[in-house]
PDB file of N, CA and C in Angstrom:
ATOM      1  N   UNK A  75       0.824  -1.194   0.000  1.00 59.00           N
ATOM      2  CA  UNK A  75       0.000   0.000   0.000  1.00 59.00           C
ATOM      3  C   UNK A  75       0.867   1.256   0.000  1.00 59.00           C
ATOM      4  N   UNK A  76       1.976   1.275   0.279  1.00 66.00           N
ATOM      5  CA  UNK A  76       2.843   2.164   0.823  1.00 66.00           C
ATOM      6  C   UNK A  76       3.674   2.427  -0.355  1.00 66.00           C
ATOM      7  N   UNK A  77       3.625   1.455  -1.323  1.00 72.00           N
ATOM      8  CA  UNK A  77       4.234   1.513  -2.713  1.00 72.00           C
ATOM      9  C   UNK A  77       3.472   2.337  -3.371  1.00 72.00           C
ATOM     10  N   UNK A  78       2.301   2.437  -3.442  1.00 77.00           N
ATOM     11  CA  UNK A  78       1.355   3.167  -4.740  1.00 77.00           C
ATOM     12  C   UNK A  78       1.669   5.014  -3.841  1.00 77.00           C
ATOM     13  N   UNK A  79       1.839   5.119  -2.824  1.00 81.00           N
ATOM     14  CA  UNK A  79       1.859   6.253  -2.177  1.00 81.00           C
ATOM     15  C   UNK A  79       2.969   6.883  -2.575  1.00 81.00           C
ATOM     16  N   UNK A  80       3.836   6.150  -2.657  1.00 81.00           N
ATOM     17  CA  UNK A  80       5.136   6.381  -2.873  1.00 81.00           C
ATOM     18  C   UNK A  80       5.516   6.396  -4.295  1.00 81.00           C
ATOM     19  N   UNK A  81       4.663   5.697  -5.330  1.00 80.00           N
ATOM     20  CA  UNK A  81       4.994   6.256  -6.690  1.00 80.00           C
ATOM     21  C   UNK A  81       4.206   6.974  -7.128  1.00 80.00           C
ATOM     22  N   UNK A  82       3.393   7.452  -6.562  1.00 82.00           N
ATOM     23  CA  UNK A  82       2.548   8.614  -7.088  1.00 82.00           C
ATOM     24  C   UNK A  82       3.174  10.231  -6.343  1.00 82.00           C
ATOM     25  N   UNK A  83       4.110   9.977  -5.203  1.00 85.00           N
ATOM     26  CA  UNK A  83       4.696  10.798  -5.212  1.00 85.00           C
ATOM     27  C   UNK A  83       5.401  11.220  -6.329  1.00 85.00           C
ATOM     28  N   UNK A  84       5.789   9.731  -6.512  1.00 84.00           N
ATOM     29  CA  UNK A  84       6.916  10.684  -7.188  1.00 84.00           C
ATOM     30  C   UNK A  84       7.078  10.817  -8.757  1.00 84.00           C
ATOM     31  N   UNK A  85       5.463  10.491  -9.339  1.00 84.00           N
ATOM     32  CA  UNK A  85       5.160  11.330 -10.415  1.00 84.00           C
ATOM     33  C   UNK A  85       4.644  12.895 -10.502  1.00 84.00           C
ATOM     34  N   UNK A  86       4.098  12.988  -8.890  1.00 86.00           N
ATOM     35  CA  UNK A  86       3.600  13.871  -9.024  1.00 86.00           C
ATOM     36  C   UNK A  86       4.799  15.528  -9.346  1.00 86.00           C
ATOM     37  N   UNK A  87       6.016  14.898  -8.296  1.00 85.00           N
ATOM     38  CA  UNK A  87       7.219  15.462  -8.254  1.00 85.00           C
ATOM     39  C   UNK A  87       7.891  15.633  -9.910  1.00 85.00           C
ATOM     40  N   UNK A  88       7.709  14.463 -10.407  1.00 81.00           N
ATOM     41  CA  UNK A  88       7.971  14.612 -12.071  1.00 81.00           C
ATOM     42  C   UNK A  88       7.611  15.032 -12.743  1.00 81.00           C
ATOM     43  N   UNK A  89       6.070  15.324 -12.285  1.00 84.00           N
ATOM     44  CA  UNK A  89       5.153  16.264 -13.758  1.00 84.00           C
ATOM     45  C   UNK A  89       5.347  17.807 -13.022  1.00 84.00           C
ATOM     46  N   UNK A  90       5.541  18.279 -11.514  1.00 86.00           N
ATOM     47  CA  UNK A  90       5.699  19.682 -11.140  1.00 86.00           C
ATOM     48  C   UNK A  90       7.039  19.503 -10.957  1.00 86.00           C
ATOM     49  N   UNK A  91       7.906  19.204 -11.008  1.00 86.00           N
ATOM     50  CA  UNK A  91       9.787  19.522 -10.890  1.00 86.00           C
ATOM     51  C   UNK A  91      10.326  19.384 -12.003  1.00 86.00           C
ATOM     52  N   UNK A  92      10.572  17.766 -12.480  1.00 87.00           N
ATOM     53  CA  UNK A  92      11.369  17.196 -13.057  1.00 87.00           C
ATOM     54  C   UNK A  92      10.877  17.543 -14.482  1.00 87.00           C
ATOM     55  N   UNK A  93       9.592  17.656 -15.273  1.00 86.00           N
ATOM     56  CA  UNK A  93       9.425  18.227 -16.227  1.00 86.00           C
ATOM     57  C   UNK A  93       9.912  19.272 -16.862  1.00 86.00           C
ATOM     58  N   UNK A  94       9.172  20.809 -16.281  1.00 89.00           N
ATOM     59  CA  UNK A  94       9.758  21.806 -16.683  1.00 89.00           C
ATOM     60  C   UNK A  94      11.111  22.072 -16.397  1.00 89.00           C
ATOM     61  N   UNK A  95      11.807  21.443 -15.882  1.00 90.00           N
ATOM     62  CA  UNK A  95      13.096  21.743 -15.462  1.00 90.00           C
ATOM     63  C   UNK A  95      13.663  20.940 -16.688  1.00 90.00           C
ATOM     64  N   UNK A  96      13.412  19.997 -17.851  1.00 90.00           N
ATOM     65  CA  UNK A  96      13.825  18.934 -18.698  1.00 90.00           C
ATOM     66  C   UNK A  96      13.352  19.979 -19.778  1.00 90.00           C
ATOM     67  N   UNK A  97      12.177  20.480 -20.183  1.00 91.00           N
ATOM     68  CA  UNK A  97      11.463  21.502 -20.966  1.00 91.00           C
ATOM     69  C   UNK A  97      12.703  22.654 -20.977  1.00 91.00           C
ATOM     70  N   UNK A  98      12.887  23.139 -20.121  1.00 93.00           N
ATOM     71  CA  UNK A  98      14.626  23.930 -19.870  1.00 93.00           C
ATOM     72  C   UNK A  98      15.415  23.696 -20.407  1.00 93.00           C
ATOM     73  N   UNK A  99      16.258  22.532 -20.022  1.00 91.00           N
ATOM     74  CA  UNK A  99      17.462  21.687 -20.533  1.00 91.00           C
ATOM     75  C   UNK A  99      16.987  21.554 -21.835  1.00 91.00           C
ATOM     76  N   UNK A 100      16.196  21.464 -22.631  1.00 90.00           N
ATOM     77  CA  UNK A 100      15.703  21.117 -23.939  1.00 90.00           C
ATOM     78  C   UNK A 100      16.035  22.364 -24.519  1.00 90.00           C
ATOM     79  N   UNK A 101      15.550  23.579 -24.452  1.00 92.00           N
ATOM     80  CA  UNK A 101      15.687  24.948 -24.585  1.00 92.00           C
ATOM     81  C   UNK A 101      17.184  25.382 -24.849  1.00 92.00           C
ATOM     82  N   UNK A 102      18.002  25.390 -23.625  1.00 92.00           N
ATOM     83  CA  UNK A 102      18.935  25.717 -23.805  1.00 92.00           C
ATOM     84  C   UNK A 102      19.789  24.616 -24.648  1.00 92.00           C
ATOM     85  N   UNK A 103      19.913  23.140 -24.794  1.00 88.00           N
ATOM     86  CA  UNK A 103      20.482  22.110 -25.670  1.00 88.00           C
ATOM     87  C   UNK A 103      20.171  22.340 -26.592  1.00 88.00           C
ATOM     88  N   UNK A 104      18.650  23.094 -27.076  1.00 86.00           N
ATOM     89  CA  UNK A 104      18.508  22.919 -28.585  1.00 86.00           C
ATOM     90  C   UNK A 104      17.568  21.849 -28.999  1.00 86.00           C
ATOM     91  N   UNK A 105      16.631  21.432 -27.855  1.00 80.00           N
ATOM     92  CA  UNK A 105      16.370  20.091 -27.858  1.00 80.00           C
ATOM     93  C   UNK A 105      17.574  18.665 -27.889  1.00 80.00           C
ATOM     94  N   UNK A 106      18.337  18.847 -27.281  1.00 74.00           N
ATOM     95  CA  UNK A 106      19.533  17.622 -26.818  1.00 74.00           C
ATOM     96  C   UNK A 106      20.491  17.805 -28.166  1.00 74.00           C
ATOM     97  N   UNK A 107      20.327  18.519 -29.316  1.00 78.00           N
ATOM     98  CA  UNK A 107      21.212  18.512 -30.365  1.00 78.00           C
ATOM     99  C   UNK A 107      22.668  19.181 -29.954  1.00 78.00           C
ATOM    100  N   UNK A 108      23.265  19.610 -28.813  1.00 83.00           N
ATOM    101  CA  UNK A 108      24.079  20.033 -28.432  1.00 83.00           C
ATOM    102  C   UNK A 108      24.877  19.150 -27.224  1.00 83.00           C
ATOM    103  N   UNK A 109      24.142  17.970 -26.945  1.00 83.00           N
ATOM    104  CA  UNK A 109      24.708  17.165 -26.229  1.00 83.00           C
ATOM    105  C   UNK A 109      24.684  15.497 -26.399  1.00 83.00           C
ATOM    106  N   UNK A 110      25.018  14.725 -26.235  1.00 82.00           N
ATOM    107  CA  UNK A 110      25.124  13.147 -26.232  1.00 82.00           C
ATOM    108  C   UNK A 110      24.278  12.023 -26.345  1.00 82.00           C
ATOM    109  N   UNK A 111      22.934  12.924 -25.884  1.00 81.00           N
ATOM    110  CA  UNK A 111      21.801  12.302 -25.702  1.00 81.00           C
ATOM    111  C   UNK A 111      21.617  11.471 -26.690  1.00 81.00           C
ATOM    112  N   UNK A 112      20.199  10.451 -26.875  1.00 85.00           N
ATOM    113  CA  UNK A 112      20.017   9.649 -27.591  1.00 85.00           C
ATOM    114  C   UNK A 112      18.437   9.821 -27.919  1.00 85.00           C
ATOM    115  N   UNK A 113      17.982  10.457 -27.049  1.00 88.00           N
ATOM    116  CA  UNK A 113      16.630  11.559 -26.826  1.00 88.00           C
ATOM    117  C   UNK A 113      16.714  12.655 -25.687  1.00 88.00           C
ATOM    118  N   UNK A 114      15.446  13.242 -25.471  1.00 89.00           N
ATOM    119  CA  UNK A 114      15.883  14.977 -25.274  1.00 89.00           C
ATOM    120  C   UNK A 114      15.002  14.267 -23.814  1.00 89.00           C
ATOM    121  N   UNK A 115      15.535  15.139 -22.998  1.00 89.00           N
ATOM    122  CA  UNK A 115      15.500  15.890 -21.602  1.00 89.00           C
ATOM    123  C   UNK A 115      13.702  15.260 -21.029  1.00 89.00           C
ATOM    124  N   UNK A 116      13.075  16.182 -21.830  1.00 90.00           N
ATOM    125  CA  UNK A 116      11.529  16.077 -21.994  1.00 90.00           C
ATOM    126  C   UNK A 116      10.866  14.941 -22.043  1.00 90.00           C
ATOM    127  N   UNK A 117      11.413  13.998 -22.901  1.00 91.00           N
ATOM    128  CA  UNK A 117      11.425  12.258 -23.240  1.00 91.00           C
ATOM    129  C   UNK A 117      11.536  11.726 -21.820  1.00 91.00           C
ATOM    130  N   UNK A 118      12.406  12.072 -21.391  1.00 90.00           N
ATOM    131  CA  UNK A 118      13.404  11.203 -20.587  1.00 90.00           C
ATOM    132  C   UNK A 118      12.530  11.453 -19.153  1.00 90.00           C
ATOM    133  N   UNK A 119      12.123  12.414 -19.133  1.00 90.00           N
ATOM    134  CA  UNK A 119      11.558  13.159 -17.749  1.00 90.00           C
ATOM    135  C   UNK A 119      10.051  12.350 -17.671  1.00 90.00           C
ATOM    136  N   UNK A 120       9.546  12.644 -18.730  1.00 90.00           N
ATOM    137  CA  UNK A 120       7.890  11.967 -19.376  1.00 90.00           C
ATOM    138  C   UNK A 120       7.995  10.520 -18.993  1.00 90.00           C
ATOM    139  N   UNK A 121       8.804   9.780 -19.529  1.00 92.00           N
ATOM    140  CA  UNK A 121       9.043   8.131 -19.430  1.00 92.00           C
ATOM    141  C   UNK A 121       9.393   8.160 -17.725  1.00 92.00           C
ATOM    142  N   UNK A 122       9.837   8.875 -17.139  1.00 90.00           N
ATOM    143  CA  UNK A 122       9.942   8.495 -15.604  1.00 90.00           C
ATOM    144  C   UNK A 122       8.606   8.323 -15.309  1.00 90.00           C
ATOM    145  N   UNK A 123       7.677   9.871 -15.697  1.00 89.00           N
ATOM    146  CA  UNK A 123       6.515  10.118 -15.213  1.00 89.00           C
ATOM    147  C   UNK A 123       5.151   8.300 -15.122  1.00 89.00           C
ATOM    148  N   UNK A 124       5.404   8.369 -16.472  1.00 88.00           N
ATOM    149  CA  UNK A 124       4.395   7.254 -16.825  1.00 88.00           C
ATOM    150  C   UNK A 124       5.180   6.043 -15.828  1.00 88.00           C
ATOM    151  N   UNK A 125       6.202   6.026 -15.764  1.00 88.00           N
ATOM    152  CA  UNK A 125       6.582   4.653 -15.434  1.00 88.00           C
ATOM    153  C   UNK A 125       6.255   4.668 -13.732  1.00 88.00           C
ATOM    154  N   UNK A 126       6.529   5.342 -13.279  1.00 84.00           N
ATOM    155  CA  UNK A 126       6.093   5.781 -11.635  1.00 84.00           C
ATOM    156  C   UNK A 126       4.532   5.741 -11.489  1.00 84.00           C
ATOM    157  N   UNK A 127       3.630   6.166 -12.794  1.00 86.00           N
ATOM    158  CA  UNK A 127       2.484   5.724 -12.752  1.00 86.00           C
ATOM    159  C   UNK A 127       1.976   4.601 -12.825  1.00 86.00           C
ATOM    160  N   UNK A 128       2.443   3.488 -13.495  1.00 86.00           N
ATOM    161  CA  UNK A 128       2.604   2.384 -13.814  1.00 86.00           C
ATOM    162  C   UNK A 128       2.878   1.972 -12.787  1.00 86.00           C
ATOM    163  N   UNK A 129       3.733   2.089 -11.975  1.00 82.00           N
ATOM    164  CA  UNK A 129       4.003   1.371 -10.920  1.00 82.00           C
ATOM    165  C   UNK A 129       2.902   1.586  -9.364  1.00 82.00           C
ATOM    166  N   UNK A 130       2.209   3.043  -9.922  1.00 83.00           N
ATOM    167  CA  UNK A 130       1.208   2.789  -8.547  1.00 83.00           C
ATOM    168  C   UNK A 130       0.325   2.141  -8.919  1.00 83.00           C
ATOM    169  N   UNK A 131       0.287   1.755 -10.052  1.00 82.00           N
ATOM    170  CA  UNK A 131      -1.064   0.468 -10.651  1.00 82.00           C
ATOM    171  C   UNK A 131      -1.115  -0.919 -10.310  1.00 82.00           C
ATOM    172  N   UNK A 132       0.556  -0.751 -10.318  1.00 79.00           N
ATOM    173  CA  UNK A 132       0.778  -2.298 -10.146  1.00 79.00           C
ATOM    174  C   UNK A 132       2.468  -2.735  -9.226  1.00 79.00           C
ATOM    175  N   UNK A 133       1.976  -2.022  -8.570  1.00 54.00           N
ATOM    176  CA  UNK A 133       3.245  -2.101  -6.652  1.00 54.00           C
ATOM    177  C   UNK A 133       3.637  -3.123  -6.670  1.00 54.00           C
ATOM    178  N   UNK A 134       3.544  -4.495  -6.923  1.00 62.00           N
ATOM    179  CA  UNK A 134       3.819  -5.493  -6.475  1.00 62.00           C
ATOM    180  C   UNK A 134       5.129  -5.681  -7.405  1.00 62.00           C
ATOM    181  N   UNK A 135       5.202  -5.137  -9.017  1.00 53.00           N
ATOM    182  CA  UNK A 135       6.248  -5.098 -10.061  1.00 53.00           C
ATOM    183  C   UNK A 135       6.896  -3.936  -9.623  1.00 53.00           C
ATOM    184  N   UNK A 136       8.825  -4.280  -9.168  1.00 55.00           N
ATOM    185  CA  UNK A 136       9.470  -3.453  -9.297  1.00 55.00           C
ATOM    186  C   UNK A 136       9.928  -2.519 -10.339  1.00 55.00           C
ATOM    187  N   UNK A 137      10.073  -1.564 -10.700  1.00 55.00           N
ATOM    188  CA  UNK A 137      10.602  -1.242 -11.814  1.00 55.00           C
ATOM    189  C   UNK A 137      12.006  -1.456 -12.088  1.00 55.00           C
ATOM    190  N   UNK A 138      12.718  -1.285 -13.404  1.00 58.00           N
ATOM    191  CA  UNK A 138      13.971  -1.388 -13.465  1.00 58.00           C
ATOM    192  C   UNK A 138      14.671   0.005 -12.682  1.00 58.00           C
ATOM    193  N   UNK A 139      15.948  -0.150 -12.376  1.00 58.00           N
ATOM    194  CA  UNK A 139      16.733   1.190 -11.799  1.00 58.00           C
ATOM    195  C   UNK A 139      17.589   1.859 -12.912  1.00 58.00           C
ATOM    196  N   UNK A 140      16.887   2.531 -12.725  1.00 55.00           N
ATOM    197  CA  UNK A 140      17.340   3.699 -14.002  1.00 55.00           C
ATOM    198  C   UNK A 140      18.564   4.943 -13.599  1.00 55.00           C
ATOM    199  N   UNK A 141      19.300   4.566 -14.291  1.00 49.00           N
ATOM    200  CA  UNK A 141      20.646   5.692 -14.010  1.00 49.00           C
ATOM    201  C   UNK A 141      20.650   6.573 -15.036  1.00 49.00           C
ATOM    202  N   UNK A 142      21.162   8.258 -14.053  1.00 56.00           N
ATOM    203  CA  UNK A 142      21.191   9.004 -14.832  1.00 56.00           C
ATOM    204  C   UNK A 142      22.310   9.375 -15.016  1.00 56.00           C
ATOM    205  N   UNK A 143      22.760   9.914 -16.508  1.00 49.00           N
ATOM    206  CA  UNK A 143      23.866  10.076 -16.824  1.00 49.00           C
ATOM    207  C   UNK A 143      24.357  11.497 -16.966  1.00 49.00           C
TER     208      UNK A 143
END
């Protein structure tokens, strides 16, 4: 129960923090064309979002651990 609480935190944290702050980084990169990426900032921020949602659906599936680079 304590899982779905806990990933809905922390989409919620992703769609008000981690978004526009990626929407930024996109801006100033150029959309990632100025750096290494393989997709842009915005992508990357979005796919946390859903996946943290995903996971308050279904708590019992860990997600993979995702490193940032």
């Amino acid at each position: 129960m304590l899982g779905i609480f806990e990933s809905l935190t922390k989409a919620a944290v992703g769609v008000a923090v981690e978004t526009p702050l990626a929407v930024a980084a996109d801006l100033v990169t150029l959309g990632g064309a100025l750096n290494d990426k393989s997709e842009s900032h915005t992508v990357t921020a979005l796919k946390t979002v859903g996946q943290n949602v995903a996971n308050a659906t279904k708590p019992d599936q860990p997600s993979p651990a995702r490193v940032r680079g």
